[in-house]
Amino acid sequence: MNNDNLNDIFMCLLTMDIMTCTTVCKQWNMVISKSEIVWKSLFEIEFDDIIENDYINQFKKYYKLNSFLLDSGNKNINNCIKTDYISIEEANKIPEEISILTNLTSLSISGIQIKDFSEGICLLTNLKRLTINDTQITFLPELISQLTNLTMLD
């Protein structure tokens, strides 16, 4: 079967089915890995935001952040992108992809078992309030100075 026909089929599948298809054979893996149109289709199904290009990498970022948000007791990424506040509790690591949540003005972090501060948080330029409780974070990186709208650090 030629690659165009495979792309047409893959565009009709859900994310988990696509992941399974990558393990079938080298040809399918190559077609899926290189097909922007398949990833664009998946991206539009899974996430509300439309990205203009680089769907494969954008899908990976959104998927990783979506999994993190759901695991840390938040709503899915489609809801979190539109909100201005989230709370992160009991996570092992805050992914750099958190910087996707550009509307956040308030972020609460508690019970985190990590010592390093995620640099992705430093890219949340609209953040006004950052609350850090009961964590093992011992220092804040210099990049925190990029949060020019930050008015409260608890």
mmCIF file with all atom_site columns, C-alpha atoms in Angstrom:
data_model
loop_
_atom_site.group_PDB
_atom_site.id
_atom_site.type_symbol
_atom_site.label_atom_id
_atom_site.label_alt_id
_atom_site.label_comp_id
_atom_site.label_asym_id
_atom_site.label_entity_id
_atom_site.label_seq_id
_atom_site.pdbx_PDB_ins_code
_atom_site.Cartn_x
_atom_site.Cartn_y
_atom_site.Cartn_z
_atom_site.occupancy
_atom_site.B_iso_or_equiv
_atom_site.pdbx_formal_charge
_atom_site.auth_seq_id
_atom_site.auth_comp_id
_atom_site.auth_asym_id
_atom_site.auth_atom_id
_atom_site.pdbx_PDB_model_num
ATOM 1   C CA . MET A 1 1   ? 0.000  0.000  0.000  1.00 0.00 ? 1   MET A CA 1
ATOM 2   C CA . ASN A 1 2   ? 1.409  3.428  -0.828 1.00 0.00 ? 2   ASN A CA 1
ATOM 3   C CA . ASN A 1 3   ? 2.101  6.103  1.775  1.00 0.00 ? 3   ASN A CA 1
ATOM 4   C CA . ASP A 1 4   ? -0.772 8.369  0.679  1.00 0.00 ? 4   ASP A CA 1
ATOM 5   C CA . ASN A 1 5   ? -3.292 5.595  1.262  1.00 0.00 ? 5   ASN A CA 1
ATOM 6   C CA . LEU A 1 6   ? -1.745 4.832  4.636  1.00 0.00 ? 6   LEU A CA 1
ATOM 7   C CA . ASN A 1 7   ? -1.984 8.519  5.601  1.00 0.00 ? 7   ASN A CA 1
ATOM 8   C CA . ASP A 1 8   ? -5.680 8.524  4.696  1.00 0.00 ? 8   ASP A CA 1
ATOM 9   C CA . ILE A 1 9   ? -6.252 5.525  6.963  1.00 0.00 ? 9   ILE A CA 1
ATOM 10  C CA . PHE A 1 10  ? -4.121 6.835  9.819  1.00 0.00 ? 10  PHE A CA 1
ATOM 11  C CA . MET A 1 11  ? -6.005 10.153 9.826  1.00 0.00 ? 11  MET A CA 1
ATOM 12  C CA . CYS A 1 12  ? -9.157 8.274  10.850 1.00 0.00 ? 12  CYS A CA 1
ATOM 13  C CA . LEU A 1 13  ? -7.572 6.644  13.907 1.00 0.00 ? 13  LEU A CA 1
ATOM 14  C CA . LEU A 1 14  ? -7.354 7.765  17.525 1.00 0.00 ? 14  LEU A CA 1
ATOM 15  C CA . THR A 1 15  ? -4.105 8.468  19.343 1.00 0.00 ? 15  THR A CA 1
ATOM 16  C CA . MET A 1 16  ? -3.682 5.063  20.989 1.00 0.00 ? 16  MET A CA 1
ATOM 17  C CA . ASP A 1 17  ? -4.398 3.312  17.689 1.00 0.00 ? 17  ASP A CA 1
ATOM 18  C CA . ILE A 1 18  ? -1.760 5.443  15.962 1.00 0.00 ? 18  ILE A CA 1
ATOM 19  C CA . MET A 1 19  ? 0.753  4.556  18.678 1.00 0.00 ? 19  MET A CA 1
ATOM 20  C CA . THR A 1 20  ? -0.005 0.869  18.123 1.00 0.00 ? 20  THR A CA 1
ATOM 21  C CA . CYS A 1 21  ? 0.376  1.258  14.359 1.00 0.00 ? 21  CYS A CA 1
ATOM 22  C CA . THR A 1 22  ? 3.914  2.594  14.797 1.00 0.00 ? 22  THR A CA 1
ATOM 23  C CA . THR A 1 23  ? 4.904  -0.846 16.106 1.00 0.00 ? 23  THR A CA 1
ATOM 24  C CA . VAL A 1 24  ? 3.460  -2.839 13.185 1.00 0.00 ? 24  VAL A CA 1
ATOM 25  C CA . CYS A 1 25  ? 6.300  -2.397 10.713 1.00 0.00 ? 25  CYS A CA 1
ATOM 26  C CA . LYS A 1 26  ? 9.055  0.004  9.688  1.00 0.00 ? 26  LYS A CA 1
ATOM 27  C CA . GLN A 1 27  ? 7.035  1.459  6.804  1.00 0.00 ? 27  GLN A CA 1
ATOM 28  C CA . TRP A 1 28  ? 4.085  2.360  9.037  1.00 0.00 ? 28  TRP A CA 1
ATOM 29  C CA . ASN A 1 29  ? 6.385  3.783  11.677 1.00 0.00 ? 29  ASN A CA 1
ATOM 30  C CA . MET A 1 30  ? 8.149  5.937  9.073  1.00 0.00 ? 30  MET A CA 1
ATOM 31  C CA . VAL A 1 31  ? 4.880  7.131  7.505  1.00 0.00 ? 31  VAL A CA 1
ATOM 32  C CA . ILE A 1 32  ? 3.398  8.072  10.891 1.00 0.00 ? 32  ILE A CA 1
ATOM 33  C CA . SER A 1 33  ? 6.610  9.661  12.166 1.00 0.00 ? 33  SER A CA 1
ATOM 34  C CA . LYS A 1 34  ? 7.026  11.869 9.124  1.00 0.00 ? 34  LYS A CA 1
ATOM 35  C CA . SER A 1 35  ? 3.387  12.720 8.396  1.00 0.00 ? 35  SER A CA 1
ATOM 36  C CA . GLU A 1 36  ? 2.442  16.223 9.489  1.00 0.00 ? 36  GLU A CA 1
ATOM 37  C CA . ILE A 1 37  ? -1.095 15.625 8.206  1.00 0.00 ? 37  ILE A CA 1
ATOM 38  C CA . VAL A 1 38  ? -1.655 12.654 10.545 1.00 0.00 ? 38  VAL A CA 1
ATOM 39  C CA . TRP A 1 39  ? -0.357 14.599 13.541 1.00 0.00 ? 39  TRP A CA 1
ATOM 40  C CA . LYS A 1 40  ? -2.380 17.660 12.552 1.00 0.00 ? 40  LYS A CA 1
ATOM 41  C CA . SER A 1 41  ? -5.484 15.501 12.501 1.00 0.00 ? 41  SER A CA 1
ATOM 42  C CA . LEU A 1 42  ? -4.662 14.021 15.931 1.00 0.00 ? 42  LEU A CA 1
ATOM 43  C CA . PHE A 1 43  ? -3.888 17.448 17.325 1.00 0.00 ? 43  PHE A CA 1
ATOM 44  C CA . GLU A 1 44  ? -7.225 18.859 16.188 1.00 0.00 ? 44  GLU A CA 1
ATOM 45  C CA . ILE A 1 45  ? -9.081 15.875 17.689 1.00 0.00 ? 45  ILE A CA 1
ATOM 46  C CA . GLU A 1 46  ? -7.278 15.925 21.045 1.00 0.00 ? 46  GLU A CA 1
ATOM 47  C CA . PHE A 1 47  ? -6.759 19.632 21.657 1.00 0.00 ? 47  PHE A CA 1
ATOM 48  C CA . ASP A 1 48  ? -8.789 22.766 20.985 1.00 0.00 ? 48  ASP A CA 1
ATOM 49  C CA . ASP A 1 49  ? -5.843 25.032 20.177 1.00 0.00 ? 49  ASP A CA 1
ATOM 50  C CA . ILE A 1 50  ? -4.750 25.063 16.583 1.00 0.00 ? 50  ILE A CA 1
ATOM 51  C CA . ILE A 1 51  ? -1.028 25.232 15.947 1.00 0.00 ? 51  ILE A CA 1
ATOM 52  C CA . GLU A 1 52  ? 0.070  26.513 12.553 1.00 0.00 ? 52  GLU A CA 1
ATOM 53  C CA . ASN A 1 53  ? 2.904  24.029 12.001 1.00 0.00 ? 53  ASN A CA 1
ATOM 54  C CA . ASP A 1 54  ? 5.159  21.365 13.524 1.00 0.00 ? 54  ASP A CA 1
ATOM 55  C CA . TYR A 1 55  ? 2.214  19.239 14.622 1.00 0.00 ? 55  TYR A CA 1
ATOM 56  C CA . ILE A 1 56  ? 4.331  16.260 15.631 1.00 0.00 ? 56  ILE A CA 1
ATOM 57  C CA . ASN A 1 57  ? 6.352  18.141 18.246 1.00 0.00 ? 57  ASN A CA 1
ATOM 58  C CA . GLN A 1 58  ? 3.403  20.266 19.350 1.00 0.00 ? 58  GLN A CA 1
ATOM 59  C CA . PHE A 1 59  ? 1.292  17.134 19.819 1.00 0.00 ? 59  PHE A CA 1
ATOM 60  C CA . LYS A 1 60  ? 4.022  15.570 21.971 1.00 0.00 ? 60  LYS A CA 1
ATOM 61  C CA . LYS A 1 61  ? 4.216  18.708 24.149 1.00 0.00 ? 61  LYS A CA 1
ATOM 62  C CA . TYR A 1 62  ? 0.457  19.023 24.567 1.00 0.00 ? 62  TYR A CA 1
ATOM 63  C CA . TYR A 1 63  ? 0.049  15.297 25.209 1.00 0.00 ? 63  TYR A CA 1
ATOM 64  C CA . LYS A 1 64  ? 2.770  15.326 27.882 1.00 0.00 ? 64  LYS A CA 1
ATOM 65  C CA . LEU A 1 65  ? 1.295  18.405 29.576 1.00 0.00 ? 65  LEU A CA 1
ATOM 66  C CA . ASN A 1 66  ? -2.243 17.013 29.349 1.00 0.00 ? 66  ASN A CA 1
ATOM 67  C CA . SER A 1 67  ? -1.141 13.767 31.052 1.00 0.00 ? 67  SER A CA 1
ATOM 68  C CA . PHE A 1 68  ? 0.646  15.754 33.768 1.00 0.00 ? 68  PHE A CA 1
ATOM 69  C CA . LEU A 1 69  ? -2.388 17.975 34.415 1.00 0.00 ? 69  LEU A CA 1
ATOM 70  C CA . LEU A 1 70  ? -4.759 15.017 34.665 1.00 0.00 ? 70  LEU A CA 1
ATOM 71  C CA . ASP A 1 71  ? -2.358 13.109 36.944 1.00 0.00 ? 71  ASP A CA 1
ATOM 72  C CA . SER A 1 72  ? -2.020 16.124 39.257 1.00 0.00 ? 72  SER A CA 1
ATOM 73  C CA . GLY A 1 73  ? -5.781 16.456 39.756 1.00 0.00 ? 73  GLY A CA 1
ATOM 74  C CA . ASN A 1 74  ? -6.510 19.194 37.229 1.00 0.00 ? 74  ASN A CA 1
ATOM 75  C CA . LYS A 1 75  ? -8.857 19.271 34.278 1.00 0.00 ? 75  LYS A CA 1
ATOM 76  C CA . ASN A 1 76  ? -7.597 18.467 30.795 1.00 0.00 ? 76  ASN A CA 1
ATOM 77  C CA . ILE A 1 77  ? -5.397 20.860 28.893 1.00 0.00 ? 77  ILE A CA 1
ATOM 78  C CA . ASN A 1 78  ? -8.305 22.265 26.866 1.00 0.00 ? 78  ASN A CA 1
ATOM 79  C CA . ASN A 1 79  ? -9.844 23.581 30.100 1.00 0.00 ? 79  ASN A CA 1
ATOM 80  C CA . CYS A 1 80  ? -6.556 24.601 31.715 1.00 0.00 ? 80  CYS A CA 1
ATOM 81  C CA . ILE A 1 81  ? -5.496 26.687 28.714 1.00 0.00 ? 81  ILE A CA 1
ATOM 82  C CA . LYS A 1 82  ? -8.577 28.837 29.207 1.00 0.00 ? 82  LYS A CA 1
ATOM 83  C CA . THR A 1 83  ? -8.270 29.217 32.976 1.00 0.00 ? 83  THR A CA 1
ATOM 84  C CA . ASP A 1 84  ? -6.092 31.601 34.939 1.00 0.00 ? 84  ASP A CA 1
ATOM 85  C CA . TYR A 1 85  ? -5.402 29.359 37.977 1.00 0.00 ? 85  TYR A CA 1
ATOM 86  C CA . ILE A 1 86  ? -4.198 25.814 38.557 1.00 0.00 ? 86  ILE A CA 1
ATOM 87  C CA . SER A 1 87  ? -2.970 23.954 41.601 1.00 0.00 ? 87  SER A CA 1
ATOM 88  C CA . ILE A 1 88  ? -0.289 21.281 41.368 1.00 0.00 ? 88  ILE A CA 1
ATOM 89  C CA . GLU A 1 89  ? -0.057 18.761 44.191 1.00 0.00 ? 89  GLU A CA 1
ATOM 90  C CA . GLU A 1 90  ? 1.943  15.603 44.747 1.00 0.00 ? 90  GLU A CA 1
ATOM 91  C CA . ALA A 1 91  ? 3.815  15.635 41.454 1.00 0.00 ? 91  ALA A CA 1
ATOM 92  C CA . ASN A 1 92  ? 7.295  14.236 40.932 1.00 0.00 ? 92  ASN A CA 1
ATOM 93  C CA . LYS A 1 93  ? 8.220  16.781 38.305 1.00 0.00 ? 93  LYS A CA 1
ATOM 94  C CA . ILE A 1 94  ? 6.684  19.831 36.686 1.00 0.00 ? 94  ILE A CA 1
ATOM 95  C CA . PRO A 1 95  ? 7.232  19.566 32.936 1.00 0.00 ? 95  PRO A CA 1
ATOM 96  C CA . GLU A 1 96  ? 8.753  22.397 30.917 1.00 0.00 ? 96  GLU A CA 1
ATOM 97  C CA . GLU A 1 97  ? 5.624  22.231 28.757 1.00 0.00 ? 97  GLU A CA 1
ATOM 98  C CA . ILE A 1 98  ? 3.722  24.068 31.489 1.00 0.00 ? 98  ILE A CA 1
ATOM 99  C CA . SER A 1 99  ? 4.787  27.197 29.620 1.00 0.00 ? 99  SER A CA 1
ATOM 100 C CA . ILE A 1 100 ? 1.966  26.411 27.151 1.00 0.00 ? 100 ILE A CA 1
ATOM 101 C CA . LEU A 1 101 ? -0.517 27.672 29.768 1.00 0.00 ? 101 LEU A CA 1
ATOM 102 C CA . THR A 1 102 ? 0.032  31.326 28.866 1.00 0.00 ? 102 THR A CA 1
ATOM 103 C CA . ASN A 1 103 ? -3.210 32.555 30.493 1.00 0.00 ? 103 ASN A CA 1
ATOM 104 C CA . LEU A 1 104 ? -2.147 31.515 33.998 1.00 0.00 ? 104 LEU A CA 1
ATOM 105 C CA . THR A 1 105 ? -2.066 34.406 36.433 1.00 0.00 ? 105 THR A CA 1
ATOM 106 C CA . SER A 1 106 ? -1.978 32.266 39.593 1.00 0.00 ? 106 SER A CA 1
ATOM 107 C CA . LEU A 1 107 ? -0.153 29.002 40.245 1.00 0.00 ? 107 LEU A CA 1
ATOM 108 C CA . SER A 1 108 ? -0.084 27.015 43.476 1.00 0.00 ? 108 SER A CA 1
ATOM 109 C CA . ILE A 1 109 ? 2.499  24.264 43.979 1.00 0.00 ? 109 ILE A CA 1
ATOM 110 C CA . SER A 1 110 ? 2.424  21.998 47.025 1.00 0.00 ? 110 SER A CA 1
ATOM 111 C CA . GLY A 1 111 ? 3.685  18.601 48.097 1.00 0.00 ? 111 GLY A CA 1
ATOM 112 C CA . ILE A 1 112 ? 6.135  18.413 45.225 1.00 0.00 ? 112 ILE A CA 1
ATOM 113 C CA . GLN A 1 113 ? 8.936  15.909 45.801 1.00 0.00 ? 113 GLN A CA 1
ATOM 114 C CA . ILE A 1 114 ? 11.504 17.638 43.609 1.00 0.00 ? 114 ILE A CA 1
ATOM 115 C CA . LYS A 1 115 ? 14.320 19.990 44.415 1.00 0.00 ? 115 LYS A CA 1
ATOM 116 C CA . ASP A 1 116 ? 14.619 21.804 41.095 1.00 0.00 ? 116 ASP A CA 1
ATOM 117 C CA . PHE A 1 117 ? 12.270 24.512 39.969 1.00 0.00 ? 117 PHE A CA 1
ATOM 118 C CA . SER A 1 118 ? 10.830 24.023 36.480 1.00 0.00 ? 118 SER A CA 1
ATOM 119 C CA . GLU A 1 119 ? 12.146 26.633 34.087 1.00 0.00 ? 119 GLU A CA 1
ATOM 120 C CA . GLY A 1 120 ? 8.864  26.292 32.166 1.00 0.00 ? 120 GLY A CA 1
ATOM 121 C CA . ILE A 1 121 ? 7.184  28.210 34.991 1.00 0.00 ? 121 ILE A CA 1
ATOM 122 C CA . CYS A 1 122 ? 9.575  31.090 34.352 1.00 0.00 ? 122 CYS A CA 1
ATOM 123 C CA . LEU A 1 123 ? 8.069  31.438 30.876 1.00 0.00 ? 123 LEU A CA 1
ATOM 124 C CA . LEU A 1 124 ? 4.560  32.121 32.227 1.00 0.00 ? 124 LEU A CA 1
ATOM 125 C CA . THR A 1 125 ? 4.821  35.857 31.650 1.00 0.00 ? 125 THR A CA 1
ATOM 126 C CA . ASN A 1 126 ? 1.250  36.621 32.796 1.00 0.00 ? 126 ASN A CA 1
ATOM 127 C CA . LEU A 1 127 ? 1.809  34.958 36.186 1.00 0.00 ? 127 LEU A CA 1
ATOM 128 C CA . LYS A 1 128 ? 0.980  37.381 39.012 1.00 0.00 ? 128 LYS A CA 1
ATOM 129 C CA . ARG A 1 129 ? 0.865  35.034 42.005 1.00 0.00 ? 129 ARG A CA 1
ATOM 130 C CA . LEU A 1 130 ? 3.073  32.019 42.678 1.00 0.00 ? 130 LEU A CA 1
ATOM 131 C CA . THR A 1 131 ? 2.481  29.997 45.834 1.00 0.00 ? 131 THR A CA 1
ATOM 132 C CA . ILE A 1 132 ? 4.967  27.287 46.839 1.00 0.00 ? 132 ILE A CA 1
ATOM 133 C CA . ASN A 1 133 ? 4.106  25.169 49.913 1.00 0.00 ? 133 ASN A CA 1
ATOM 134 C CA . ASP A 1 134 ? 5.472  21.986 51.447 1.00 0.00 ? 134 ASP A CA 1
ATOM 135 C CA . THR A 1 135 ? 8.019  21.234 48.736 1.00 0.00 ? 135 THR A CA 1
ATOM 136 C CA . GLN A 1 136 ? 11.662 20.299 48.633 1.00 0.00 ? 136 GLN A CA 1
ATOM 137 C CA . ILE A 1 137 ? 12.491 23.187 46.311 1.00 0.00 ? 137 ILE A CA 1
ATOM 138 C CA . THR A 1 138 ? 15.547 24.833 47.828 1.00 0.00 ? 138 THR A CA 1
ATOM 139 C CA . PHE A 1 139 ? 16.150 27.696 45.414 1.00 0.00 ? 139 PHE A CA 1
ATOM 140 C CA . LEU A 1 140 ? 14.487 29.638 42.652 1.00 0.00 ? 140 LEU A CA 1
ATOM 141 C CA . PRO A 1 141 ? 16.402 30.095 39.406 1.00 0.00 ? 141 PRO A CA 1
ATOM 142 C CA . GLU A 1 142 ? 17.473 33.496 38.156 1.00 0.00 ? 142 GLU A CA 1
ATOM 143 C CA . LEU A 1 143 ? 14.991 33.062 35.331 1.00 0.00 ? 143 LEU A CA 1
ATOM 144 C CA . ILE A 1 144 ? 12.225 33.865 37.830 1.00 0.00 ? 144 ILE A CA 1
ATOM 145 C CA . SER A 1 145 ? 13.141 37.494 37.244 1.00 0.00 ? 145 SER A CA 1
ATOM 146 C CA . GLN A 1 146 ? 11.519 37.136 33.802 1.00 0.00 ? 146 GLN A CA 1
ATOM 147 C CA . LEU A 1 147 ? 8.151  37.024 35.548 1.00 0.00 ? 147 LEU A CA 1
ATOM 148 C CA . THR A 1 148 ? 7.756  40.784 35.366 1.00 0.00 ? 148 THR A CA 1
ATOM 149 C CA . ASN A 1 149 ? 4.045  40.661 36.281 1.00 0.00 ? 149 ASN A CA 1
ATOM 150 C CA . LEU A 1 150 ? 4.670  38.646 39.444 1.00 0.00 ? 150 LEU A CA 1
ATOM 151 C CA . THR A 1 151 ? 3.327  40.644 42.376 1.00 0.00 ? 151 THR A CA 1
ATOM 152 C CA . MET A 1 152 ? 3.082  37.908 45.027 1.00 0.00 ? 152 MET A CA 1
ATOM 153 C CA . LEU A 1 153 ? 5.450  35.049 45.822 1.00 0.00 ? 153 LEU A CA 1
ATOM 154 C CA . ASP A 1 154 ? 4.333  32.973 48.805 1.00 0.00 ? 154 ASP A CA 1
#
